[in-house]
mmCIF file with all atom_site columns, C-alpha atoms and ligand atoms in Angstrom:
data_model
loop_
_atom_site.group_PDB
_atom_site.id
_atom_site.type_symbol
_atom_site.label_atom_id
_atom_site.label_alt_id
_atom_site.label_comp_id
_atom_site.label_asym_id
_atom_site.label_entity_id
_atom_site.label_seq_id
_atom_site.pdbx_PDB_ins_code
_atom_site.Cartn_x
_atom_site.Cartn_y
_atom_site.Cartn_z
_atom_site.occupancy
_atom_site.B_iso_or_equiv
_atom_site.pdbx_formal_charge
_atom_site.auth_seq_id
_atom_site.auth_comp_id
_atom_site.auth_asym_id
_atom_site.auth_atom_id
_atom_site.pdbx_PDB_model_num
ATOM   1   C CA  . MET A 1 1   ? -20.641 90.619  69.194  1.00 97.00 ? 230 MET A CA  1
ATOM   2   C CA  . HIS A 1 2   ? -19.772 91.929  72.669  1.00 98.00 ? 231 HIS A CA  1
ATOM   3   C CA  . VAL A 1 3   ? -17.859 89.492  74.864  1.00 98.00 ? 232 VAL A CA  1
ATOM   4   C CA  . SER A 1 4   ? -17.029 90.095  78.526  1.00 98.00 ? 233 SER A CA  1
ATOM   5   C CA  . LEU A 1 5   ? -13.708 88.492  79.469  1.00 99.00 ? 234 LEU A CA  1
ATOM   6   C CA  . ILE A 1 6   ? -13.080 88.407  83.219  1.00 99.00 ? 235 ILE A CA  1
ATOM   7   C CA  . LEU A 1 7   ? -9.774  87.265  84.731  1.00 99.00 ? 236 LEU A CA  1
ATOM   8   C CA  . GLY A 1 8   ? -9.136  86.609  88.416  1.00 98.00 ? 237 GLY A CA  1
ATOM   9   C CA  . HIS A 1 9   ? -5.459  85.870  89.025  1.00 98.00 ? 238 HIS A CA  1
ATOM   10  C CA  . PRO A 1 10  ? -2.872  87.966  90.914  1.00 98.00 ? 239 PRO A CA  1
ATOM   11  C CA  . HIS A 1 11  ? 0.245   87.275  88.835  1.00 98.00 ? 240 HIS A CA  1
ATOM   12  C CA  . PRO A 1 12  ? 0.710   88.830  85.369  1.00 98.00 ? 241 PRO A CA  1
ATOM   13  C CA  . GLY A 1 13  ? 3.124   86.029  84.397  1.00 96.00 ? 242 GLY A CA  1
ATOM   14  C CA  . SER A 1 14  ? 0.696   83.256  85.324  1.00 98.00 ? 243 SER A CA  1
ATOM   15  C CA  . PHE A 1 15  ? -0.694  80.574  83.066  1.00 98.00 ? 244 PHE A CA  1
ATOM   16  C CA  . ASN A 1 16  ? -4.126  82.083  83.748  1.00 98.00 ? 245 ASN A CA  1
ATOM   17  C CA  . HIS A 1 17  ? -2.949  85.353  82.211  1.00 98.00 ? 246 HIS A CA  1
ATOM   18  C CA  . ALA A 1 18  ? -1.698  83.416  79.183  1.00 98.00 ? 247 ALA A CA  1
ATOM   19  C CA  . ILE A 1 19  ? -5.151  81.807  78.844  1.00 98.00 ? 248 ILE A CA  1
ATOM   20  C CA  . ALA A 1 20  ? -6.900  85.181  79.044  1.00 99.00 ? 249 ALA A CA  1
ATOM   21  C CA  . GLU A 1 21  ? -4.512  86.712  76.515  1.00 98.00 ? 250 GLU A CA  1
ATOM   22  C CA  . ALA A 1 22  ? -4.996  83.799  74.095  1.00 98.00 ? 251 ALA A CA  1
ATOM   23  C CA  . ALA A 1 23  ? -8.783  84.151  74.421  1.00 98.00 ? 252 ALA A CA  1
ATOM   24  C CA  . ARG A 1 24  ? -8.609  87.933  73.944  1.00 98.00 ? 253 ARG A CA  1
ATOM   25  C CA  . GLU A 1 25  ? -6.494  87.612  70.791  1.00 98.00 ? 254 GLU A CA  1
ATOM   26  C CA  . VAL A 1 26  ? -8.939  85.148  69.213  1.00 98.00 ? 255 VAL A CA  1
ATOM   27  C CA  . LEU A 1 27  ? -11.935 87.356  70.046  1.00 98.00 ? 256 LEU A CA  1
ATOM   28  C CA  . VAL A 1 28  ? -10.274 90.479  68.653  1.00 98.00 ? 257 VAL A CA  1
ATOM   29  C CA  . SER A 1 29  ? -9.175  88.740  65.465  1.00 98.00 ? 258 SER A CA  1
ATOM   30  C CA  . ALA A 1 30  ? -12.761 87.522  64.989  1.00 98.00 ? 259 ALA A CA  1
ATOM   31  C CA  . GLY A 1 31  ? -13.852 91.166  65.100  1.00 98.00 ? 260 GLY A CA  1
ATOM   32  C CA  . HIS A 1 32  ? -15.615 91.060  68.465  1.00 98.00 ? 261 HIS A CA  1
ATOM   33  C CA  . ALA A 1 33  ? -15.739 93.929  70.956  1.00 98.00 ? 262 ALA A CA  1
ATOM   34  C CA  . VAL A 1 34  ? -14.051 92.649  74.106  1.00 98.00 ? 263 VAL A CA  1
ATOM   35  C CA  . ASP A 1 35  ? -14.684 94.056  77.581  1.00 98.00 ? 264 ASP A CA  1
ATOM   36  C CA  . PHE A 1 36  ? -11.586 92.637  79.269  1.00 98.00 ? 265 PHE A CA  1
ATOM   37  C CA  . HIS A 1 37  ? -11.055 93.010  82.996  1.00 98.00 ? 266 HIS A CA  1
ATOM   38  C CA  . ASP A 1 38  ? -7.977  91.803  84.842  1.00 98.00 ? 267 ASP A CA  1
ATOM   39  C CA  . LEU A 1 39  ? -9.594  92.209  88.254  1.00 99.00 ? 268 LEU A CA  1
ATOM   40  C CA  . TYR A 1 40  ? -6.354  92.225  90.284  1.00 98.00 ? 269 TYR A CA  1
ATOM   41  C CA  . ALA A 1 41  ? -4.602  94.674  87.946  1.00 98.00 ? 270 ALA A CA  1
ATOM   42  C CA  . GLU A 1 42  ? -7.627  96.954  88.136  1.00 98.00 ? 271 GLU A CA  1
ATOM   43  C CA  . LYS A 1 43  ? -7.800  96.488  91.938  1.00 98.00 ? 272 LYS A CA  1
ATOM   44  C CA  . PHE A 1 44  ? -11.492 95.610  91.697  1.00 98.00 ? 273 PHE A CA  1
ATOM   45  C CA  . ASP A 1 45  ? -13.027 95.941  95.154  1.00 98.00 ? 274 ASP A CA  1
ATOM   46  C CA  . PRO A 1 46  ? -14.799 92.617  95.836  1.00 98.00 ? 275 PRO A CA  1
ATOM   47  C CA  . ILE A 1 47  ? -16.536 93.709  99.039  1.00 98.00 ? 276 ILE A CA  1
ATOM   48  C CA  . LEU A 1 48  ? -20.273 94.103  98.619  1.00 98.00 ? 277 LEU A CA  1
ATOM   49  C CA  . PRO A 1 49  ? -21.418 96.774  101.080 1.00 97.00 ? 278 PRO A CA  1
ATOM   50  C CA  . TYR A 1 50  ? -24.853 96.401  102.656 1.00 97.00 ? 279 TYR A CA  1
ATOM   51  C CA  . GLU A 1 51  ? -26.085 99.658  101.072 1.00 97.00 ? 280 GLU A CA  1
ATOM   52  C CA  . GLU A 1 52  ? -25.455 98.213  97.605  1.00 97.00 ? 281 GLU A CA  1
ATOM   53  C CA  . ILE A 1 53  ? -27.748 95.201  98.033  1.00 97.00 ? 282 ILE A CA  1
ATOM   54  C CA  . PRO A 1 54  ? -31.173 96.786  97.299  1.00 94.00 ? 283 PRO A CA  1
ATOM   55  C CA  . ALA A 1 55  ? -32.085 96.610  93.610  1.00 89.00 ? 284 ALA A CA  1
ATOM   56  C CA  . ASP A 1 56  ? -32.444 100.420 93.432  1.00 91.00 ? 285 ASP A CA  1
ATOM   57  C CA  . ALA A 1 57  ? -29.175 101.168 95.271  1.00 96.00 ? 286 ALA A CA  1
ATOM   58  C CA  . GLN A 1 58  ? -26.844 103.932 94.136  1.00 95.00 ? 287 GLN A CA  1
ATOM   59  C CA  . LEU A 1 59  ? -23.941 102.018 92.588  1.00 97.00 ? 288 LEU A CA  1
ATOM   60  C CA  . ASP A 1 60  ? -20.238 102.678 92.742  1.00 97.00 ? 289 ASP A CA  1
ATOM   61  C CA  . PRO A 1 61  ? -19.290 103.984 89.235  1.00 98.00 ? 290 PRO A CA  1
ATOM   62  C CA  . VAL A 1 62  ? -16.906 101.065 88.602  1.00 98.00 ? 291 VAL A CA  1
ATOM   63  C CA  . VAL A 1 63  ? -19.564 98.515  89.504  1.00 98.00 ? 292 VAL A CA  1
ATOM   64  C CA  . GLU A 1 64  ? -22.097 100.445 87.421  1.00 98.00 ? 293 GLU A CA  1
ATOM   65  C CA  . GLU A 1 65  ? -19.811 100.220 84.377  1.00 98.00 ? 294 GLU A CA  1
ATOM   66  C CA  . HIS A 1 66  ? -19.363 96.448  84.886  1.00 98.00 ? 295 HIS A CA  1
ATOM   67  C CA  . CYS A 1 67  ? -23.152 96.098  85.160  1.00 98.00 ? 296 CYS A CA  1
ATOM   68  C CA  . ARG A 1 68  ? -23.635 98.013  81.888  1.00 98.00 ? 297 ARG A CA  1
ATOM   69  C CA  . GLU A 1 69  ? -21.139 95.713  80.176  1.00 98.00 ? 298 GLU A CA  1
ATOM   70  C CA  . VAL A 1 70  ? -22.662 92.428  81.385  1.00 98.00 ? 299 VAL A CA  1
ATOM   71  C CA  . ALA A 1 71  ? -26.125 93.635  80.363  1.00 98.00 ? 300 ALA A CA  1
ATOM   72  C CA  . VAL A 1 72  ? -25.032 94.156  76.735  1.00 98.00 ? 301 VAL A CA  1
ATOM   73  C CA  . ALA A 1 73  ? -22.691 91.148  76.563  1.00 98.00 ? 302 ALA A CA  1
ATOM   74  C CA  . ASP A 1 74  ? -23.521 88.480  73.980  1.00 98.00 ? 303 ASP A CA  1
ATOM   75  C CA  . GLY A 1 75  ? -21.090 86.096  75.645  1.00 98.00 ? 304 GLY A CA  1
ATOM   76  C CA  . PHE A 1 76  ? -18.815 85.624  78.623  1.00 99.00 ? 305 PHE A CA  1
ATOM   77  C CA  . ILE A 1 77  ? -15.418 84.130  79.277  1.00 99.00 ? 306 ILE A CA  1
ATOM   78  C CA  . PHE A 1 78  ? -14.181 83.643  82.843  1.00 99.00 ? 307 PHE A CA  1
ATOM   79  C CA  . VAL A 1 79  ? -10.598 82.635  83.645  1.00 99.00 ? 308 VAL A CA  1
ATOM   80  C CA  . HIS A 1 80  ? -9.343  81.748  87.121  1.00 99.00 ? 309 HIS A CA  1
ATOM   81  C CA  . PRO A 1 81  ? -7.379  79.219  89.179  1.00 98.00 ? 310 PRO A CA  1
ATOM   82  C CA  . ASP A 1 82  ? -9.138  76.731  91.431  1.00 98.00 ? 311 ASP A CA  1
ATOM   83  C CA  . TRP A 1 83  ? -8.626  78.008  94.977  1.00 98.00 ? 312 TRP A CA  1
ATOM   84  C CA  . TRP A 1 84  ? -10.175 75.627  97.483  1.00 98.00 ? 313 TRP A CA  1
ATOM   85  C CA  . HIS A 1 85  ? -12.644 74.543  94.772  1.00 97.00 ? 314 HIS A CA  1
ATOM   86  C CA  . MET A 1 86  ? -13.842 78.136  94.520  1.00 98.00 ? 315 MET A CA  1
ATOM   87  C CA  . PRO A 1 87  ? -12.887 81.148  92.425  1.00 98.00 ? 316 PRO A CA  1
ATOM   88  C CA  . PRO A 1 88  ? -10.449 83.589  94.085  1.00 98.00 ? 317 PRO A CA  1
ATOM   89  C CA  . ALA A 1 89  ? -12.318 85.975  96.396  1.00 98.00 ? 318 ALA A CA  1
ATOM   90  C CA  . ILE A 1 90  ? -11.849 88.893  93.997  1.00 99.00 ? 319 ILE A CA  1
ATOM   91  C CA  . LEU A 1 91  ? -13.909 87.072  91.358  1.00 99.00 ? 320 LEU A CA  1
ATOM   92  C CA  . LYS A 1 92  ? -16.504 85.868  93.866  1.00 98.00 ? 321 LYS A CA  1
ATOM   93  C CA  . GLY A 1 93  ? -16.885 89.522  94.887  1.00 98.00 ? 322 GLY A CA  1
ATOM   94  C CA  . TRP A 1 94  ? -17.286 90.517  91.237  1.00 99.00 ? 323 TRP A CA  1
ATOM   95  C CA  . VAL A 1 95  ? -20.155 87.996  90.986  1.00 98.00 ? 324 VAL A CA  1
ATOM   96  C CA  . ASP A 1 96  ? -21.715 89.384  94.189  1.00 98.00 ? 325 ASP A CA  1
ATOM   97  C CA  . ARG A 1 97  ? -21.527 93.006  93.036  1.00 98.00 ? 326 ARG A CA  1
ATOM   98  C CA  . VAL A 1 98  ? -22.040 92.803  89.269  1.00 98.00 ? 327 VAL A CA  1
ATOM   99  C CA  . LEU A 1 99  ? -24.419 89.884  88.654  1.00 98.00 ? 328 LEU A CA  1
ATOM   100 C CA  . ARG A 1 100 ? -26.912 91.665  90.854  1.00 98.00 ? 329 ARG A CA  1
ATOM   101 C CA  . SER A 1 101 ? -30.661 91.684  91.123  1.00 96.00 ? 330 SER A CA  1
ATOM   102 C CA  . GLY A 1 102 ? -32.080 93.918  88.400  1.00 95.00 ? 331 GLY A CA  1
ATOM   103 C CA  . VAL A 1 103 ? -29.056 93.314  86.162  1.00 97.00 ? 332 VAL A CA  1
ATOM   104 C CA  . ALA A 1 104 ? -28.635 89.536  85.932  1.00 98.00 ? 333 ALA A CA  1
ATOM   105 C CA  . TYR A 1 105 ? -31.926 88.292  87.403  1.00 97.00 ? 334 TYR A CA  1
ATOM   106 C CA  . ALA A 1 106 ? -35.025 89.667  89.106  1.00 95.00 ? 335 ALA A CA  1
ATOM   107 C CA  . PHE A 1 107 ? -38.004 88.667  91.196  1.00 92.00 ? 336 PHE A CA  1
ATOM   108 C CA  . ARG A 1 108 ? -41.201 90.228  89.868  1.00 89.00 ? 337 ARG A CA  1
ATOM   109 C CA  . PRO A 1 109 ? -44.864 89.938  90.741  1.00 87.00 ? 338 PRO A CA  1
ATOM   110 C CA  . ASP A 1 110 ? -46.696 87.855  88.135  1.00 86.00 ? 339 ASP A CA  1
ATOM   111 C CA  . GLU A 1 111 ? -50.292 88.365  86.972  1.00 87.00 ? 340 GLU A CA  1
ATOM   112 C CA  . THR A 1 112 ? -51.609 86.312  89.907  1.00 90.00 ? 341 THR A CA  1
ATOM   113 C CA  . GLY A 1 113 ? -49.755 88.488  92.420  1.00 88.00 ? 342 GLY A CA  1
ATOM   114 C CA  . LYS A 1 114 ? -47.217 85.762  93.178  1.00 92.00 ? 343 LYS A CA  1
ATOM   115 C CA  . VAL A 1 115 ? -43.507 86.355  92.805  1.00 90.00 ? 344 VAL A CA  1
ATOM   116 C CA  . SER A 1 116 ? -41.919 85.070  89.633  1.00 91.00 ? 345 SER A CA  1
ATOM   117 C CA  . PHE A 1 117 ? -38.243 84.745  88.851  1.00 92.00 ? 346 PHE A CA  1
ATOM   118 C CA  . VAL A 1 118 ? -36.841 86.145  85.621  1.00 95.00 ? 347 VAL A CA  1
ATOM   119 C CA  . THR A 1 119 ? -33.383 85.851  84.110  1.00 96.00 ? 348 THR A CA  1
ATOM   120 C CA  . LEU A 1 120 ? -32.033 89.086  82.646  1.00 97.00 ? 349 LEU A CA  1
ATOM   121 C CA  . LEU A 1 121 ? -28.716 88.410  80.922  1.00 98.00 ? 350 LEU A CA  1
ATOM   122 C CA  . LYS A 1 122 ? -29.040 88.396  77.143  1.00 97.00 ? 351 LYS A CA  1
ATOM   123 C CA  . ALA A 1 123 ? -25.852 86.360  76.631  1.00 98.00 ? 352 ALA A CA  1
ATOM   124 C CA  . GLN A 1 124 ? -26.585 82.780  75.651  1.00 97.00 ? 353 GLN A CA  1
ATOM   125 C CA  . ARG A 1 125 ? -23.078 81.370  75.798  1.00 98.00 ? 354 ARG A CA  1
ATOM   126 C CA  . ALA A 1 126 ? -20.190 81.315  78.268  1.00 98.00 ? 355 ALA A CA  1
ATOM   127 C CA  . LEU A 1 127 ? -16.815 79.647  78.493  1.00 99.00 ? 356 LEU A CA  1
ATOM   128 C CA  . VAL A 1 128 ? -15.130 79.138  81.847  1.00 99.00 ? 357 VAL A CA  1
ATOM   129 C CA  . PHE A 1 129 ? -11.431 78.249  81.929  1.00 99.00 ? 358 PHE A CA  1
ATOM   130 C CA  . THR A 1 130 ? -10.006 77.080  85.233  1.00 98.00 ? 359 THR A CA  1
ATOM   131 C CA  . THR A 1 131 ? -6.654  75.648  86.275  1.00 98.00 ? 360 THR A CA  1
ATOM   132 C CA  . SER A 1 132 ? -5.789  73.382  89.171  1.00 98.00 ? 361 SER A CA  1
ATOM   133 C CA  . ASN A 1 133 ? -3.295  70.943  90.630  1.00 98.00 ? 362 ASN A CA  1
ATOM   134 C CA  . THR A 1 134 ? -5.705  68.050  91.146  1.00 97.00 ? 363 THR A CA  1
ATOM   135 C CA  . PRO A 1 135 ? -6.078  65.306  88.530  1.00 96.00 ? 364 PRO A CA  1
ATOM   136 C CA  . ALA A 1 136 ? -9.581  65.363  86.982  1.00 96.00 ? 365 ALA A CA  1
ATOM   137 C CA  . ALA A 1 137 ? -10.665 61.924  88.254  1.00 97.00 ? 366 ALA A CA  1
ATOM   138 C CA  . MET A 1 138 ? -9.610  62.756  91.809  1.00 97.00 ? 367 MET A CA  1
ATOM   139 C CA  . GLU A 1 139 ? -11.415 66.133  91.698  1.00 97.00 ? 368 GLU A CA  1
ATOM   140 C CA  . GLN A 1 140 ? -14.592 64.370  90.590  1.00 97.00 ? 369 GLN A CA  1
ATOM   141 C CA  . ASP A 1 141 ? -14.367 61.379  92.952  1.00 98.00 ? 370 ASP A CA  1
ATOM   142 C CA  . LEU A 1 142 ? -13.291 63.208  96.101  1.00 98.00 ? 371 LEU A CA  1
ATOM   143 C CA  . TYR A 1 143 ? -15.081 66.544  95.774  1.00 97.00 ? 372 TYR A CA  1
ATOM   144 C CA  . GLY A 1 144 ? -17.700 66.234  93.006  1.00 97.00 ? 373 GLY A CA  1
ATOM   145 C CA  . ASP A 1 145 ? -16.018 69.044  91.004  1.00 98.00 ? 374 ASP A CA  1
ATOM   146 C CA  . PRO A 1 146 ? -17.724 71.993  92.765  1.00 98.00 ? 375 PRO A CA  1
ATOM   147 C CA  . LEU A 1 147 ? -16.582 74.583  90.187  1.00 98.00 ? 376 LEU A CA  1
ATOM   148 C CA  . GLU A 1 148 ? -18.533 72.816  87.444  1.00 98.00 ? 377 GLU A CA  1
ATOM   149 C CA  . ASN A 1 149 ? -21.808 73.063  89.337  1.00 98.00 ? 378 ASN A CA  1
ATOM   150 C CA  . LEU A 1 150 ? -21.041 76.555  90.607  1.00 98.00 ? 379 LEU A CA  1
ATOM   151 C CA  . TRP A 1 151 ? -20.395 78.173  87.225  1.00 98.00 ? 380 TRP A CA  1
ATOM   152 C CA  . THR A 1 152 ? -22.834 76.161  85.157  1.00 98.00 ? 381 THR A CA  1
ATOM   153 C CA  . ARG A 1 153 ? -25.972 75.851  87.224  1.00 98.00 ? 382 ARG A CA  1
ATOM   154 C CA  . CYS A 1 154 ? -25.586 78.092  90.255  1.00 98.00 ? 383 CYS A CA  1
ATOM   155 C CA  . ILE A 1 155 ? -24.369 81.224  88.480  1.00 98.00 ? 384 ILE A CA  1
ATOM   156 C CA  . LEU A 1 156 ? -24.685 81.289  84.693  1.00 98.00 ? 385 LEU A CA  1
ATOM   157 C CA  . ASN A 1 157 ? -27.798 79.156  84.064  1.00 98.00 ? 386 ASN A CA  1
ATOM   158 C CA  . TYR A 1 158 ? -29.412 81.008  86.991  1.00 97.00 ? 387 TYR A CA  1
ATOM   159 C CA  . CYS A 1 159 ? -28.908 84.323  85.160  1.00 98.00 ? 388 CYS A CA  1
ATOM   160 C CA  . GLY A 1 160 ? -30.161 82.951  81.819  1.00 97.00 ? 389 GLY A CA  1
ATOM   161 C CA  . VAL A 1 161 ? -26.904 81.906  80.132  1.00 98.00 ? 390 VAL A CA  1
ATOM   162 C CA  . LYS A 1 162 ? -27.862 78.483  78.812  1.00 98.00 ? 391 LYS A CA  1
ATOM   163 C CA  . ASP A 1 163 ? -24.819 77.244  76.961  1.00 98.00 ? 392 ASP A CA  1
ATOM   164 C CA  . VAL A 1 164 ? -21.939 77.036  79.449  1.00 98.00 ? 393 VAL A CA  1
ATOM   165 C CA  . THR A 1 165 ? -18.747 75.077  78.875  1.00 98.00 ? 394 THR A CA  1
ATOM   166 C CA  . ARG A 1 166 ? -16.136 74.858  81.587  1.00 98.00 ? 395 ARG A CA  1
ATOM   167 C CA  . THR A 1 167 ? -12.687 73.517  80.810  1.00 98.00 ? 396 THR A CA  1
ATOM   168 C CA  . ASN A 1 168 ? -10.161 72.771  83.547  1.00 98.00 ? 397 ASN A CA  1
ATOM   169 C CA  . TYR A 1 169 ? -6.441  72.391  82.861  1.00 98.00 ? 398 TYR A CA  1
ATOM   170 C CA  . SER A 1 170 ? -4.555  70.253  85.365  1.00 98.00 ? 399 SER A CA  1
ATOM   171 C CA  . VAL A 1 171 ? -2.066  69.410  86.815  1.00 97.00 ? 400 VAL A CA  1
ATOM   172 C CA  . VAL A 1 172 ? -0.466  72.847  86.299  1.00 97.00 ? 401 VAL A CA  1
ATOM   173 C CA  . VAL A 1 173 ? 2.320   72.502  88.876  1.00 97.00 ? 402 VAL A CA  1
ATOM   174 C CA  . ILE A 1 174 ? 3.998   69.607  87.044  1.00 97.00 ? 403 ILE A CA  1
ATOM   175 C CA  . SER A 1 175 ? 2.998   70.625  83.513  1.00 98.00 ? 404 SER A CA  1
ATOM   176 C CA  . THR A 1 176 ? 5.621   70.853  80.791  1.00 98.00 ? 405 THR A CA  1
ATOM   177 C CA  . HIS A 1 177 ? 6.023   73.742  78.367  1.00 98.00 ? 406 HIS A CA  1
ATOM   178 C CA  . ALA A 1 178 ? 4.624   71.513  75.606  1.00 98.00 ? 407 ALA A CA  1
ATOM   179 C CA  . GLU A 1 179 ? 1.557   70.649  77.696  1.00 98.00 ? 408 GLU A CA  1
ATOM   180 C CA  . ARG A 1 180 ? 0.846   74.314  78.408  1.00 98.00 ? 409 ARG A CA  1
ATOM   181 C CA  . GLU A 1 181 ? 1.239   75.151  74.708  1.00 98.00 ? 410 GLU A CA  1
ATOM   182 C CA  . ALA A 1 182 ? -1.281  72.398  73.895  1.00 98.00 ? 411 ALA A CA  1
ATOM   183 C CA  . TRP A 1 183 ? -3.668  73.780  76.536  1.00 98.00 ? 412 TRP A CA  1
ATOM   184 C CA  . LEU A 1 184 ? -3.375  77.272  75.034  1.00 98.00 ? 413 LEU A CA  1
ATOM   185 C CA  . ALA A 1 185 ? -4.090  75.832  71.582  1.00 98.00 ? 414 ALA A CA  1
ATOM   186 C CA  . ASP A 1 186 ? -7.182  74.198  73.097  1.00 98.00 ? 415 ASP A CA  1
ATOM   187 C CA  . VAL A 1 187 ? -8.249  77.565  74.560  1.00 99.00 ? 416 VAL A CA  1
ATOM   188 C CA  . ARG A 1 188 ? -7.857  79.225  71.149  1.00 98.00 ? 417 ARG A CA  1
ATOM   189 C CA  . SER A 1 189 ? -9.879  76.584  69.367  1.00 98.00 ? 418 SER A CA  1
ATOM   190 C CA  . ARG A 1 190 ? -12.665 76.591  71.984  1.00 98.00 ? 419 ARG A CA  1
ATOM   191 C CA  . VAL A 1 191 ? -12.945 80.385  71.851  1.00 98.00 ? 420 VAL A CA  1
ATOM   192 C CA  . ALA A 1 192 ? -12.917 80.398  68.040  1.00 98.00 ? 421 ALA A CA  1
ATOM   193 C CA  . ARG A 1 193 ? -15.694 77.779  67.931  1.00 98.00 ? 422 ARG A CA  1
ATOM   194 C CA  . ALA A 1 194 ? -17.825 79.444  70.608  1.00 98.00 ? 423 ALA A CA  1
ATOM   195 C CA  . PHE A 1 195 ? -17.454 82.970  69.218  1.00 98.00 ? 424 PHE A CA  1
ATOM   196 C CA  . PRO A 1 196 ? -17.014 82.836  65.434  1.00 98.00 ? 425 PRO A CA  1
ATOM   197 C CA  . PRO A 1 197 ? -16.887 86.091  63.470  1.00 97.00 ? 426 PRO A CA  1
ATOM   198 C CA  . ASP A 1 198 ? -20.288 87.802  63.024  1.00 93.00 ? 427 ASP A CA  1
ATOM   199 C CA  . LYS A 1 199 ? -21.871 87.223  59.628  1.00 85.00 ? 428 LYS A CA  1
HETATM 200 C C1  . FMN B 2 .   ? -5.077  79.781  97.928  1.00 96.83 ? 574 FMN B C1  1
HETATM 201 C C2  . FMN B 2 .   ? -4.911  78.626  96.974  1.00 96.83 ? 574 FMN B C2  1
HETATM 202 C C3  . FMN B 2 .   ? -5.814  77.567  97.009  1.00 96.83 ? 574 FMN B C3  1
HETATM 203 C C4  . FMN B 2 .   ? -5.679  76.503  96.101  1.00 96.83 ? 574 FMN B C4  1
HETATM 204 N N1  . FMN B 2 .   ? -6.604  75.486  96.153  1.00 96.83 ? 574 FMN B N1  1
HETATM 205 C C5  . FMN B 2 .   ? -6.512  74.490  95.251  1.00 96.83 ? 574 FMN B C5  1
HETATM 206 C C6  . FMN B 2 .   ? -7.474  73.444  95.239  1.00 96.83 ? 574 FMN B C6  1
HETATM 207 O O1  . FMN B 2 .   ? -8.401  73.420  96.035  1.00 96.83 ? 574 FMN B O1  1
HETATM 208 N N2  . FMN B 2 .   ? -7.347  72.460  94.316  1.00 96.83 ? 574 FMN B N2  1
HETATM 209 C C7  . FMN B 2 .   ? -6.316  72.457  93.399  1.00 96.83 ? 574 FMN B C7  1
HETATM 210 O O2  . FMN B 2 .   ? -6.245  71.554  92.583  1.00 96.83 ? 574 FMN B O2  1
HETATM 211 N N3  . FMN B 2 .   ? -5.399  73.444  93.388  1.00 96.83 ? 574 FMN B N3  1
HETATM 212 C C8  . FMN B 2 .   ? -5.463  74.449  94.285  1.00 96.83 ? 574 FMN B C8  1
HETATM 213 N N4  . FMN B 2 .   ? -4.549  75.458  94.265  1.00 96.83 ? 574 FMN B N4  1
HETATM 214 C C9  . FMN B 2 .   ? -3.516  75.462  93.190  1.00 96.83 ? 574 FMN B C9  1
HETATM 215 C C10 . FMN B 2 .   ? -3.924  76.392  92.037  1.00 96.83 ? 574 FMN B C10 1
HETATM 216 O O3  . FMN B 2 .   ? -5.135  75.993  91.461  1.00 96.83 ? 574 FMN B O3  1
HETATM 217 C C11 . FMN B 2 .   ? -2.821  76.422  90.996  1.00 96.83 ? 574 FMN B C11 1
HETATM 218 O O4  . FMN B 2 .   ? -1.678  76.978  91.596  1.00 96.83 ? 574 FMN B O4  1
HETATM 219 C C12 . FMN B 2 .   ? -3.174  77.227  89.778  1.00 96.83 ? 574 FMN B C12 1
HETATM 220 O O5  . FMN B 2 .   ? -4.275  76.673  89.135  1.00 96.83 ? 574 FMN B O5  1
HETATM 221 C C13 . FMN B 2 .   ? -1.998  77.267  88.810  1.00 96.83 ? 574 FMN B C13 1
HETATM 222 O O6  . FMN B 2 .   ? -2.242  78.198  87.773  1.00 96.83 ? 574 FMN B O6  1
HETATM 223 P P1  . FMN B 2 .   ? -1.268  79.451  87.572  1.00 96.83 ? 574 FMN B P1  1
HETATM 224 O O7  . FMN B 2 .   ? 0.076   78.886  87.220  1.00 96.83 ? 574 FMN B O7  1
HETATM 225 O O8  . FMN B 2 .   ? -1.875  80.289  86.488  1.00 96.83 ? 574 FMN B O8  1
HETATM 226 O O9  . FMN B 2 .   ? -1.215  80.149  88.924  1.00 96.83 ? 574 FMN B O9  1
HETATM 227 C C14 . FMN B 2 .   ? -4.624  76.507  95.165  1.00 96.83 ? 574 FMN B C14 1
HETATM 228 C C15 . FMN B 2 .   ? -3.704  77.558  95.153  1.00 96.83 ? 574 FMN B C15 1
HETATM 229 C C16 . FMN B 2 .   ? -3.828  78.606  96.047  1.00 96.83 ? 574 FMN B C16 1
HETATM 230 C C17 . FMN B 2 .   ? -2.824  79.743  96.010  1.00 96.83 ? 574 FMN B C17 1
#
């Protein structure tokens, strides 16, 4: 199985990096091929230039490689902190540039000449791990948990990934070492269940 693991956090010593590393280790030990991208470390350019928008545009080689990987991925894992109830801009830019028309979805004429929408990603499953400093009930009551809707319906379901599970760990800023260890154990068990070894 090919799994794309995408991390958007600027600090190598962060809890987000620990989550990504725990997920990567489980995937590798299950025998999966992992396309891991630490977007900050790789200095991924999140700015979508106008010329890149048309479906037949000439792509930057880095973006082209990401597009090739997402097209063959059997699963996805995204890891990022909650920044203003959004992913960090570097990851939003990755979505803009990589989950593009012709790669992740397309509009095509149907047999009646009308436009029909098709999803293109072959992956059926995704895990999204986020971290924040807002207690879960407050996030839901005050803001409606925008990241849940964003990743599940607006992005991944839209591109054909049906089975999406997002897990948020909070409150990170006051978390103890023991709590973070328990969260990492939860990450490992979720990844192992979602992506068991191939038969
Ligand atoms: C620019 C920025 C915006 C943030 N916005 C939010 C927010 O809207 N809600 C929240 O709960 N935490 C917010 N935070 C806190 C981060 O989510 C938190 O620091 C992070 O999840 C901790 O994980 P880490 O230790 O891996 O960095 C924000 C932090 C930054 C730097």
